[in-house]
Coordinates of C-alpha atoms in Angstrom, one line a residue:
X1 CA 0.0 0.0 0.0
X2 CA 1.4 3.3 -0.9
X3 CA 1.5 6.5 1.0
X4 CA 0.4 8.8 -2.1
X5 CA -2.1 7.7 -4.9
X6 CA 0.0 7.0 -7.2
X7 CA -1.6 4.2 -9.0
X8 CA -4.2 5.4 -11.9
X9 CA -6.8 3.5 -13.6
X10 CA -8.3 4.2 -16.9
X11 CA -11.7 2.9 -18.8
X12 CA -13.1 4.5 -21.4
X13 CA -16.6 5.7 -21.3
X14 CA -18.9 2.9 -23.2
X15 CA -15.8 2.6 -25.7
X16 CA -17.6 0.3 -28.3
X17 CA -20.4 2.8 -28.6
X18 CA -19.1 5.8 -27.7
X19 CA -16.6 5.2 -31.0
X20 CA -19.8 4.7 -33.1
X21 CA -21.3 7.9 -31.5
X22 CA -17.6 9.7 -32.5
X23 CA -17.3 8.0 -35.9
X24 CA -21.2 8.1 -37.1
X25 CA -22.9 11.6 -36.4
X26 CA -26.3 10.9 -37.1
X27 CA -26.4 8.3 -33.7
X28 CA -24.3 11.0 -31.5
X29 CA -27.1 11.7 -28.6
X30 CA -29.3 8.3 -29.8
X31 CA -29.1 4.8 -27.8
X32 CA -26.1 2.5 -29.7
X33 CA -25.8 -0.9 -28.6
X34 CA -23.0 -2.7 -29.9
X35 CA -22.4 -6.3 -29.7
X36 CA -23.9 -10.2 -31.8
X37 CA -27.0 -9.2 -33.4
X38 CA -28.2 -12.7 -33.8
X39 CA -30.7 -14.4 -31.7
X40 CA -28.1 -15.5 -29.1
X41 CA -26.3 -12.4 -29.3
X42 CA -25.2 -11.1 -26.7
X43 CA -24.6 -6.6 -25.7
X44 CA -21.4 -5.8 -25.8
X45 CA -21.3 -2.2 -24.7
X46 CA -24.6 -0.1 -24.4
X47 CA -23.8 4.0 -24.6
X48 CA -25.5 6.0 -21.8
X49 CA -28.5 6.8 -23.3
X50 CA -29.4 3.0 -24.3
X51 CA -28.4 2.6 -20.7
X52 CA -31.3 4.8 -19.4
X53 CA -33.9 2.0 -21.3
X54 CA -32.5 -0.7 -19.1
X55 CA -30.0 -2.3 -21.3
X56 CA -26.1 -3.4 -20.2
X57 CA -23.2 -5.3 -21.1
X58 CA -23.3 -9.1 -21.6
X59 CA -27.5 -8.6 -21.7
X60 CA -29.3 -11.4 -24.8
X61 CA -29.7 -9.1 -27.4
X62 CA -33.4 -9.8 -27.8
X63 CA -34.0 -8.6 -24.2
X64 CA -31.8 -5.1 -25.0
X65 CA -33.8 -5.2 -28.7
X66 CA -37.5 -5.2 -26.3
X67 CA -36.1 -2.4 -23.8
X68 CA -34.3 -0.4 -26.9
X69 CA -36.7 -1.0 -30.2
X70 CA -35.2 2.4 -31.1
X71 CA -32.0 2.2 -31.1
X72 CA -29.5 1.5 -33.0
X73 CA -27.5 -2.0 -32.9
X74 CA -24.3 -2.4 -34.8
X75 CA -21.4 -4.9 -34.9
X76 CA -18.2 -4.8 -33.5
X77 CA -15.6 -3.0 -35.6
X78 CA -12.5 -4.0 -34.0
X79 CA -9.9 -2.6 -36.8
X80 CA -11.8 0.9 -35.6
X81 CA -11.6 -0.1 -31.4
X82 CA -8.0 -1.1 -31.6
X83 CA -6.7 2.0 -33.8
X84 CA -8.2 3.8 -31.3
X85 CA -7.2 2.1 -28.4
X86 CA -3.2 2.0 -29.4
X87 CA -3.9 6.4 -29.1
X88 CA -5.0 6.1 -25.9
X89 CA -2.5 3.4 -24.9
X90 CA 0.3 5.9 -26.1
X91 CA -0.8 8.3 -24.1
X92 CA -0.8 6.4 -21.0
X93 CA 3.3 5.3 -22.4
X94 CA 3.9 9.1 -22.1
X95 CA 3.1 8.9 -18.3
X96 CA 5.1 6.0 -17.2
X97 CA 7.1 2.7 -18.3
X98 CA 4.3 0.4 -16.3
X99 CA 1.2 0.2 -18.2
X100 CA -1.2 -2.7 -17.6
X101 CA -4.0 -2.9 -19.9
X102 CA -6.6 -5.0 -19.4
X103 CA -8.7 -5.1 -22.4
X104 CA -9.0 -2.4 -25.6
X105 CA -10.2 0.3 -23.1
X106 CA -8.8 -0.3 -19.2
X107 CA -5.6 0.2 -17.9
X108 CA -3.1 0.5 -15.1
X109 CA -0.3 3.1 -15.0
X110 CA 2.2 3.4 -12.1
X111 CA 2.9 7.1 -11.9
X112 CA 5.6 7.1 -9.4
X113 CA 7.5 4.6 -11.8
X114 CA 7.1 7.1 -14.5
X115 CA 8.2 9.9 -12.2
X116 CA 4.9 11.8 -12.9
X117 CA 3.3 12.1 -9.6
X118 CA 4.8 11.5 -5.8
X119 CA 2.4 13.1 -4.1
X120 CA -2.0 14.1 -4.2
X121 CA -1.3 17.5 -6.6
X122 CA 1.0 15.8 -8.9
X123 CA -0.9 12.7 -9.1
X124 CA -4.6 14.9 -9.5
X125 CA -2.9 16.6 -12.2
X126 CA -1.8 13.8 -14.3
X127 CA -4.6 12.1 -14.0
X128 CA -6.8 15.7 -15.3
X129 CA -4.1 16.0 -18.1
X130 CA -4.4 12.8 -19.4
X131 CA -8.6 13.1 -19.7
X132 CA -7.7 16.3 -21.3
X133 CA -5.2 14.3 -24.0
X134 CA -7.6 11.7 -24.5
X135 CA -10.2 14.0 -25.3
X136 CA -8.2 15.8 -27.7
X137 CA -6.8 13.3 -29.6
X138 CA -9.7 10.4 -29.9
X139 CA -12.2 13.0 -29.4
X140 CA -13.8 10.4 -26.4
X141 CA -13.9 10.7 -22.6
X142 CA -12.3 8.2 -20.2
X143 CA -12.8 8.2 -16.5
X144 CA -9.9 8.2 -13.9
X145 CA -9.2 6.7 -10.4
X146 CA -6.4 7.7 -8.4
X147 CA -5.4 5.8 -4.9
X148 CA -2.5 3.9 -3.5
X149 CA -3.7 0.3 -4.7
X150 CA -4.9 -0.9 -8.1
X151 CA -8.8 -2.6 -6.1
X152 CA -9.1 1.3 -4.7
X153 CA -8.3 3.1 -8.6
X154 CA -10.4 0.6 -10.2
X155 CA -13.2 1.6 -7.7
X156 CA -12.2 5.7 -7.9
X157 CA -12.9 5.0 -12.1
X158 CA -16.3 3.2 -11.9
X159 CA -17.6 5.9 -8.9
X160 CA -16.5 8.7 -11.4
X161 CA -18.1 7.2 -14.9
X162 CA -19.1 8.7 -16.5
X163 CA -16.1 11.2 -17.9
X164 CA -15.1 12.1 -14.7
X165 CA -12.0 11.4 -11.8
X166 CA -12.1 10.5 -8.7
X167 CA -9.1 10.4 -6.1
X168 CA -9.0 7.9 -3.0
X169 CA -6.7 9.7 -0.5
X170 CA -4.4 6.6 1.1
X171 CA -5.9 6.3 4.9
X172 CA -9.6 7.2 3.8
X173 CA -9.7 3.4 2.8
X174 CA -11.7 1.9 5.5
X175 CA -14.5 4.4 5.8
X176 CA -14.8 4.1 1.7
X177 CA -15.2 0.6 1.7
X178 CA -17.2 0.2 4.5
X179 CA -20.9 0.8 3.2
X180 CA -20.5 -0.4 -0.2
X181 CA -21.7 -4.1 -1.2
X182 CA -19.7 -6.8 -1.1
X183 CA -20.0 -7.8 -5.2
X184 CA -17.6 -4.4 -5.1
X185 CA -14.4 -6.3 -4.3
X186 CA -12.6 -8.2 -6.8
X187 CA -13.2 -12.0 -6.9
X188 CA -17.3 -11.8 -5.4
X189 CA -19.5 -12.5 -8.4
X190 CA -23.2 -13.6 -8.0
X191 CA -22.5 -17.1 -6.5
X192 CA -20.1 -15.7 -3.8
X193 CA -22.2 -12.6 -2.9
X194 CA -24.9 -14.7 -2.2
X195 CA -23.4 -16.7 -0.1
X196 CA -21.9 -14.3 1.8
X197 CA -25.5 -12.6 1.8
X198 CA -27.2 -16.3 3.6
X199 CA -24.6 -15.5 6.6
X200 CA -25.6 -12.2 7.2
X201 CA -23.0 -10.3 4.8
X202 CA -24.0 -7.7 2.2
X203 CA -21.5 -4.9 2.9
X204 CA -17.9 -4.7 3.1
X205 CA -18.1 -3.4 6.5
X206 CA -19.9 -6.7 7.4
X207 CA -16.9 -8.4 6.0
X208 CA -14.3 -6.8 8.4
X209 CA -16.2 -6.8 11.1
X210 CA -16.4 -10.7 10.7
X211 CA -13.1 -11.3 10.3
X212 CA -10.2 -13.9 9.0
X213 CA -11.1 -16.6 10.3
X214 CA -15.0 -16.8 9.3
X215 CA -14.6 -16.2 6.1
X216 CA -12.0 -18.6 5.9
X217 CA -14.3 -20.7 7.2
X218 CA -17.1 -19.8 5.1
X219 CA -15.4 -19.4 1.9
X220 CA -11.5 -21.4 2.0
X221 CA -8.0 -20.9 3.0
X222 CA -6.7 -18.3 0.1
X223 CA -10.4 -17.0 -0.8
X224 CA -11.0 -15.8 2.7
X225 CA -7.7 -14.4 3.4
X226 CA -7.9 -12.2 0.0
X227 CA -11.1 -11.0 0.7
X228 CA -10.5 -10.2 4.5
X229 CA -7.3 -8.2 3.1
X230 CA -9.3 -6.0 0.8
X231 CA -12.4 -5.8 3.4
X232 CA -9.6 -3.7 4.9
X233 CA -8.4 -1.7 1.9
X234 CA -5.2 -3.7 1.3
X235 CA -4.2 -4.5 -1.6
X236 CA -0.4 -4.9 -2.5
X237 CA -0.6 -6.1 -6.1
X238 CA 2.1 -4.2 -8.1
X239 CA 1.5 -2.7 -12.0
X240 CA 2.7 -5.2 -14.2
X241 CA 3.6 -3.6 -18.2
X242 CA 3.1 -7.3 -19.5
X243 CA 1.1 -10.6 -19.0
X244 CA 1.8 -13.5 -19.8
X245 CA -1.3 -14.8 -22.0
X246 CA -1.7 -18.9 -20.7
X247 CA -3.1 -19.6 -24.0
X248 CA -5.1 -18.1 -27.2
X249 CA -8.4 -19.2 -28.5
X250 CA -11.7 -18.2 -30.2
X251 CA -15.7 -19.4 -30.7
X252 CA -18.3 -18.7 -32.2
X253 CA -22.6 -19.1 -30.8
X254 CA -24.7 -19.8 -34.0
X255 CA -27.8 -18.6 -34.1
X256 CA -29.4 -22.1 -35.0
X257 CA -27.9 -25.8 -34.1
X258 CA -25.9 -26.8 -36.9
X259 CA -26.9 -30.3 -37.4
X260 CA -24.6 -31.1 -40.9
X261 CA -21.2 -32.6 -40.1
X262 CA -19.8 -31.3 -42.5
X263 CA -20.5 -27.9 -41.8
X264 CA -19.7 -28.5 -38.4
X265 CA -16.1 -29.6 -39.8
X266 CA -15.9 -26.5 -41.9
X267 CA -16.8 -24.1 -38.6
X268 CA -13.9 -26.2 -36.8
X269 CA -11.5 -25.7 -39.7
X270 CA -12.9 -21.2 -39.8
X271 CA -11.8 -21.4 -36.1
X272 CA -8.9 -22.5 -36.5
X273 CA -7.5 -20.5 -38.6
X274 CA -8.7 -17.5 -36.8
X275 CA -7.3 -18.6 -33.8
X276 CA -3.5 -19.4 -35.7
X277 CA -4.0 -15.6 -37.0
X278 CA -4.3 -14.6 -33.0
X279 CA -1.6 -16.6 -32.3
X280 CA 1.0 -15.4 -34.8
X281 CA -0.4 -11.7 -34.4
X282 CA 1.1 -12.6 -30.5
X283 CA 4.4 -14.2 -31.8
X284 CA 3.5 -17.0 -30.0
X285 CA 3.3 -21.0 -31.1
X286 CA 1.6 -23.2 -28.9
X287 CA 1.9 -27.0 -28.5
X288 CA -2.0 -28.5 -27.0
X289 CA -4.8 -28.1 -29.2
X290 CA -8.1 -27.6 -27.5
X291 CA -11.8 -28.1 -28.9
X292 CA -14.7 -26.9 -26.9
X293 CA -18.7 -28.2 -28.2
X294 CA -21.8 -27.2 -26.5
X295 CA -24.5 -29.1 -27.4
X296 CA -28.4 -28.4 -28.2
X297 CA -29.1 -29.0 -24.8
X298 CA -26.4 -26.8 -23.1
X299 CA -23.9 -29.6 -22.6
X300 CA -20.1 -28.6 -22.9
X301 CA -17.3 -30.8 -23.9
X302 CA -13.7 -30.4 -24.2
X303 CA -11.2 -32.6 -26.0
X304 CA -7.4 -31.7 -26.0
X305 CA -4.4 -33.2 -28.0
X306 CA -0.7 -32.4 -27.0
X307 CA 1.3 -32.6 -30.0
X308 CA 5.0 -33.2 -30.4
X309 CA 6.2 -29.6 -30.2
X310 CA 4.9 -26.2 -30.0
X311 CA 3.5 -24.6 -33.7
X312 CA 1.8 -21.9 -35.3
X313 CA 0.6 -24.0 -38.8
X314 CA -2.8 -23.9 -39.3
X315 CA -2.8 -27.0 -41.2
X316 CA -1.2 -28.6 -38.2
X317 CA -4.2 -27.0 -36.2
X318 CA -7.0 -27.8 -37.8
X319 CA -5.9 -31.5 -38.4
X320 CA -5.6 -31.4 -34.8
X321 CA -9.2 -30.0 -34.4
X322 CA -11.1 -32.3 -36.4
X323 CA -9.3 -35.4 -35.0
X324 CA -11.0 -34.3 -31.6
X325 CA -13.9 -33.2 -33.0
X326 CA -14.6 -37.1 -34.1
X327 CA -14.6 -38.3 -30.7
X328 CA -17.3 -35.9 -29.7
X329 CA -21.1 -37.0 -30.3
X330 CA -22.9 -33.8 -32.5
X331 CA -25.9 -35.5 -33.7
X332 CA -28.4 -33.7 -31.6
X333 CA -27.3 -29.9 -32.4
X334 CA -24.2 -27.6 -31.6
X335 CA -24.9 -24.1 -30.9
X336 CA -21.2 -23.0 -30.0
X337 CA -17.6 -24.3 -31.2
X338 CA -14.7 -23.1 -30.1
X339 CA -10.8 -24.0 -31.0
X340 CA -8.1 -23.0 -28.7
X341 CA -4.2 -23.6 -28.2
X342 CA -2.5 -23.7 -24.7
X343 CA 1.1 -25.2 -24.3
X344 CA 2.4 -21.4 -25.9
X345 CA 5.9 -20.9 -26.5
X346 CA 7.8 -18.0 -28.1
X347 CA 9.3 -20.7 -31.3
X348 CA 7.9 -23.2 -33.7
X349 CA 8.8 -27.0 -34.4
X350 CA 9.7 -27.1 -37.8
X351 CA 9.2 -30.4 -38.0
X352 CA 5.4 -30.2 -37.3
X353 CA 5.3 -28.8 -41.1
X354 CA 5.9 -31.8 -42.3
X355 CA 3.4 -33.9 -40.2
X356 CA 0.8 -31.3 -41.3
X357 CA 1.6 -32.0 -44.9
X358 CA 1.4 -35.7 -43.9
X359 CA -2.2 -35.2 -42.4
X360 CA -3.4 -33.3 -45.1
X361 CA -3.0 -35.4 -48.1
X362 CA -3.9 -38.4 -46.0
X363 CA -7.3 -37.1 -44.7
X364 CA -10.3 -36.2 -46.8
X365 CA -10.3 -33.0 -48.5
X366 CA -12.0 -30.0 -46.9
X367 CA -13.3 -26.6 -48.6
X368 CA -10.2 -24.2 -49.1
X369 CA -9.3 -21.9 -46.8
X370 CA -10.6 -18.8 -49.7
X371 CA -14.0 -21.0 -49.8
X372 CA -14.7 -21.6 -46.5
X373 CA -17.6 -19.3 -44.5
X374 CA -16.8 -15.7 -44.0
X375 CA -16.4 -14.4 -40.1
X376 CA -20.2 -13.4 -39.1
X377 CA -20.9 -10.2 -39.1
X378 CA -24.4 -8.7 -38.2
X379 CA -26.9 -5.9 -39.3
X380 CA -27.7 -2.7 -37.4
X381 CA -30.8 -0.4 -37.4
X382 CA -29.9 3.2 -37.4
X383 CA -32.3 5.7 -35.3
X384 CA -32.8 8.6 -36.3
X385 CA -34.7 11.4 -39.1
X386 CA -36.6 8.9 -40.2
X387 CA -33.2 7.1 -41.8
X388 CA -34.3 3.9 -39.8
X389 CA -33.7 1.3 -42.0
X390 CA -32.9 -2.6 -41.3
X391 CA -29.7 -4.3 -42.5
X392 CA -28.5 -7.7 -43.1
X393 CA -25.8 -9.4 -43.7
X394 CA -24.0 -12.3 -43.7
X395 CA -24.3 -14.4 -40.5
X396 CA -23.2 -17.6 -38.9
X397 CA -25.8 -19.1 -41.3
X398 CA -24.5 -18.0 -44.9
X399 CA -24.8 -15.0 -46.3
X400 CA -28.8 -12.6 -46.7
X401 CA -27.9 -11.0 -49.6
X402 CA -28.9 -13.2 -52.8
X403 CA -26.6 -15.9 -53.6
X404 CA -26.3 -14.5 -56.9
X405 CA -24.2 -11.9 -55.2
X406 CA -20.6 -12.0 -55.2
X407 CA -18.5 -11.7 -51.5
X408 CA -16.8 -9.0 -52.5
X409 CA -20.0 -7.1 -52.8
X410 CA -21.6 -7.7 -49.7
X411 CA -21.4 -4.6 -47.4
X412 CA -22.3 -5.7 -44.1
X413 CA -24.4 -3.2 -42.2
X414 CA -22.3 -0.8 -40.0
X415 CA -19.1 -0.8 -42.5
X416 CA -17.3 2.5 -43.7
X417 CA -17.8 3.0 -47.7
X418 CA -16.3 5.1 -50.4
X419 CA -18.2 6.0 -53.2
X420 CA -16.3 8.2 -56.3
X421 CA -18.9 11.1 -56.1
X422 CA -20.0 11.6 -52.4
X423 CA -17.5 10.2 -50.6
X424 CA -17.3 8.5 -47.5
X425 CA -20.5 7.3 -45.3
X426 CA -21.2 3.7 -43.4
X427 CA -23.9 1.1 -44.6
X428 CA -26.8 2.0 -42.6
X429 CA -28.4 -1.2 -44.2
X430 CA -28.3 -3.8 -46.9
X431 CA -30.6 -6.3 -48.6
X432 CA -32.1 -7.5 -51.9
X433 CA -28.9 -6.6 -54.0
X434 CA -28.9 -3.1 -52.4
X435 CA -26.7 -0.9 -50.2
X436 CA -27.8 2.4 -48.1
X437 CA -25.3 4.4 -47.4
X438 CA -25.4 7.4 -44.9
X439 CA -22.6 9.8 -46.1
X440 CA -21.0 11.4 -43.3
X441 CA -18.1 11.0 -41.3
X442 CA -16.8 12.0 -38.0
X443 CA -16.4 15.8 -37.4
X444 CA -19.1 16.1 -40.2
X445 CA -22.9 17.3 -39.6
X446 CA -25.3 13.9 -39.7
X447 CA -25.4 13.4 -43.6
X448 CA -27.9 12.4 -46.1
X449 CA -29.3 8.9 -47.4
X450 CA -28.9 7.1 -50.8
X451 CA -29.3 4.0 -51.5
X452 CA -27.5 2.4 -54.6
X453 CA -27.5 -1.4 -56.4
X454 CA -24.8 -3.6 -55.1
X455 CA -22.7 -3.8 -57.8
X456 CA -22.1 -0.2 -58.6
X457 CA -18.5 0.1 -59.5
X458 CA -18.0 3.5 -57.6
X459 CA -19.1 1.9 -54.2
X460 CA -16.2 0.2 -52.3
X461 CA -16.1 -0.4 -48.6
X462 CA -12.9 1.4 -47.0
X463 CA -11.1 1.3 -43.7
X464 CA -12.1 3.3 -41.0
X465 CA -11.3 7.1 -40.4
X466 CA -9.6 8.7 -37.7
X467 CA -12.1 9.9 -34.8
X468 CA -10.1 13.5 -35.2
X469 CA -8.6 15.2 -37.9
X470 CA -4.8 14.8 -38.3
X471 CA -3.1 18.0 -37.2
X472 CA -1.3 19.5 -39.6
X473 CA 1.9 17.1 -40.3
X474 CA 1.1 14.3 -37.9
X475 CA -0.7 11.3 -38.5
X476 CA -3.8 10.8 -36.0
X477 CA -4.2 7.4 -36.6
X478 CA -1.7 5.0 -35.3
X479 CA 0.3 2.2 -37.7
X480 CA -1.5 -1.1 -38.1
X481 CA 0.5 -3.2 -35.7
X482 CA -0.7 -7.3 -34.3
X483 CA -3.0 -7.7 -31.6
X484 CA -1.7 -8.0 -27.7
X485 CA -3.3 -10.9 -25.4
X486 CA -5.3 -8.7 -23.9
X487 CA -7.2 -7.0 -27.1
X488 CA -7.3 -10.4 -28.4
X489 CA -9.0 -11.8 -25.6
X490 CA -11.7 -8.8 -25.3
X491 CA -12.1 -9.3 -28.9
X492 CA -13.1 -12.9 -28.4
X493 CA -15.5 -11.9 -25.6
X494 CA -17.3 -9.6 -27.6
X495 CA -17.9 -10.6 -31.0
X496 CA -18.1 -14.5 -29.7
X497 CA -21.9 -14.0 -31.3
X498 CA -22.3 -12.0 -34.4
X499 CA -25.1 -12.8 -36.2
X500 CA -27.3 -10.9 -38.2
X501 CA -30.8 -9.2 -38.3
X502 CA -33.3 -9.0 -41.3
X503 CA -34.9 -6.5 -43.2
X504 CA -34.3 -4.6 -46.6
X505 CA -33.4 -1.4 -48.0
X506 CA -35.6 0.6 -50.2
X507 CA -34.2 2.2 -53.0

């Protein structure tokens, strides 16, 4: 426990949505839920005023769709989140050499290893400069905590969300702490708090007052000993700048059982690929290949296979994936696959090539990897100036748009465009061999509507744009660079479940 609050903790105001807001300027002010928009999609991140109607992260999307009919639901864009995230991470560089993030949009920063802050002023003003840098360069807010442990700055940022700070003076701990429930501490999700809430315990006052040796009693050895430490505001867990992933994976929910083995296969095969892109993006090889299926009735399975040494081929990996895959029953349904590698190393066994070549021309042959099903994407409903139109596109179940219509001209709903004469805009919706496009872009007033055919040759989807202009001989936008563990793994959290919605586009 330090004597100064030193110790600063970062998250970004509804990131996911609050980047839509930024990047789209017809939704700035209207609810935005972000997240799968199939039926067993899941939210994501809900801005503030989707958050007045009742809706909140990791809520079914049909429930947030029944609270929120209005607003308007869109797909993760993670090329956007993570150019945008790497600005804000830099900033956080500029303050000290220990930088823990946690996901796209959380972090830790030591300032006293940085050299920023010793004491309450210097530590109130680095934490007010860097909301002031943030806002300037991403054009979004981010809420602060200040204190002298990371548990007490995470709590300082959630009491000041939204775009706020809030500094825990070192000795005010106990009297903090005291009133608040006990699902506030670190490690008490729903099963804990209500056990702790049959014996009598629904503050974190109630929790020091009870002491070591009944919660240890209550709860085990380590369990009770943590949570009696931070009962009392302790918490001696240093800023780490890096750490170290224990393994790299990815999965999919599809919004109906697949029942075909051979598509099941060809998922398997999708995964794996994705999940060798993760792994190389980390510079990592990894040596177990894991398969998860949950069945139609909610039944999870795991198989694993350790191979000879650690790789990073993805023939290797998906040979290894549909091996286990045969031992495992699907006959009655799957509704989620996942492929994951643990084992991870920093080098590859270069004789695993070989045995990957061996496997392939000695097993049956699957699509190729250029044929095989798209990543899902969803469709979003823009609210707003009577511009609400539905969107679909493709989805874990093949593509909406006519088959008739080639890949490279479906422009899934929420996707920047380019078109020759009015420039950039995002697909507000597409359907029946037609795009709408709202041209606008950030910085811009909310734009007009048009709608155009599919294949019209001066409609191209684009990348992204910065959230603020360049200043004049800078770049604003950050080079493309691979994936850490951590924006990997909120990645696979919250895009596990893009699906799409349904609707068309009128011309």
């Amino acid at each position: 426990m330090r004597s100064a609050p030193t110790i600063l903790h970062l998250d970004m105001d509804a990131f996911f949505a609050a980047a839509e807001q930024a990047a789209k300027p017809s939704l700035r002010g209207k609810p935005v839920v972000v997240g799968g928009l199939g039926p067993r999609g899941v939210v994501s991140t809900a801005s503030y005023e989707a958050r007045r109607f009742g809706v909140h992260s990791a809520m079914p999307m049909g429930q947030a769709r029944r609270l929120a009919p209005n607003a308007a639901y869109l797909v993760p864009r993670f090329s956007l989140y993570r150019a945008v995230s790497e600005q804000v991470m830099e900033l956080l560089g500029r303050l000290s050499p220990l930088v823990e993030p946690l996901s796209l949009d959380e972090a830790f920063v030591d300032l006293e290893a940085g050299g920023t802050a010793d004491d309450t002023a210097s530590a109130l003003a680095a934490g007010e400069r860097l909301r002031r840098d943030i806002r300037a360069v991403t054009g979004l807010s981010g809420s602060v905590g200040l204190a002298g442990s990371k548990m007490l700055a995470k709590i300082g940022s959630e009491q000041a969300k939204p775009d706020g700070l809030v500094l825990i003076e070192p000795g005010t701990e106990r009297a903090l702490l005291g009133p608040m429930s006990v699902r506030t501490l670190p490690g008490v999700g729903p099963a804990t708090g209500d056990h702790l809430r049959r014996a009598g315990m629904t503050t974190v006052a109630d929790l020091a007052e009870a002491g070591e040796d009944e919660l240890v009693r209550l709860l085990g050895k380590a369990h009770g000993a943590s949570l009696y430490r931070m009962a009392l505001g302790r918490d001696d867990r240093a800023v780490v700048s890096e750490r170290d992933a224990k393994s790299v994976s990815v999965e999919d929910t599809f919004d109906v059982d697949l029942h075909d083995r051979v598509r099941v296969r060809t998922e398997v095969d999708r995964l794996a690929d994705r999940c060798v892109e993760r792994l190389r993006a980390a510079g990592r090889s990894g040596r177990t290949v894991v398969l998860k299926v949950r069945r139609y009735d909610f039944s999870t399975l795991t198989r694993s296979e350790t191979l000879r040494g650690p790789t990073d081929d993805p023939g290797v990996v998906r040979e290894a994936a549909g091996r286990l895959l045969e031992s495992v029953d699907t006959t009655g349904g799957v509704r989620l696959l996942g492929v994951g590698v643990t084992g991870l190393a920093d080098f590859t066994q270069e004789d695993l090539f070989a045995q990957a070549a061996a496997d392939e021309s000695a097993a049956a042959p699957h699509a190729p990897a250029d044929e095989r099903e798209r990543e899902p994407a969803g469709a979003e409903r823009a609210a707003g100036d009577g511009a609400a139109e539905s969107g679909a596109a493709e989805s874990a179940g093949g593509p909406a748009e006519a088959p008739d219509v080639p890949a490279e001209r479906r422009f899934p709903a929420g996707h920047d465009v380019r078109h020759r004469e009015f420039g950039a805009g995002w697909v507000q919706g597409s359907g029946l061999r037609r795009v709408t496009v709202r041209f606008e872009e950030p910085g811009s007033a909310p734009g007009r509507v048009r709608t155009f055919w599919a294949d019209d040759p001066d409609l191209e989807l684009s990348e992204p744009l910065p959230l603020v202009p360049a200043v004049a001989g800078q770049s604003s936008w950050p080079a493309s660079r691979p994936k850490s563990r951590s924006e990997s793994r909120s990645e696979r959290d919250a895009g596990r479940s893009g699906g799409s919605g349904s609707g068309r586009a009128r011309p």
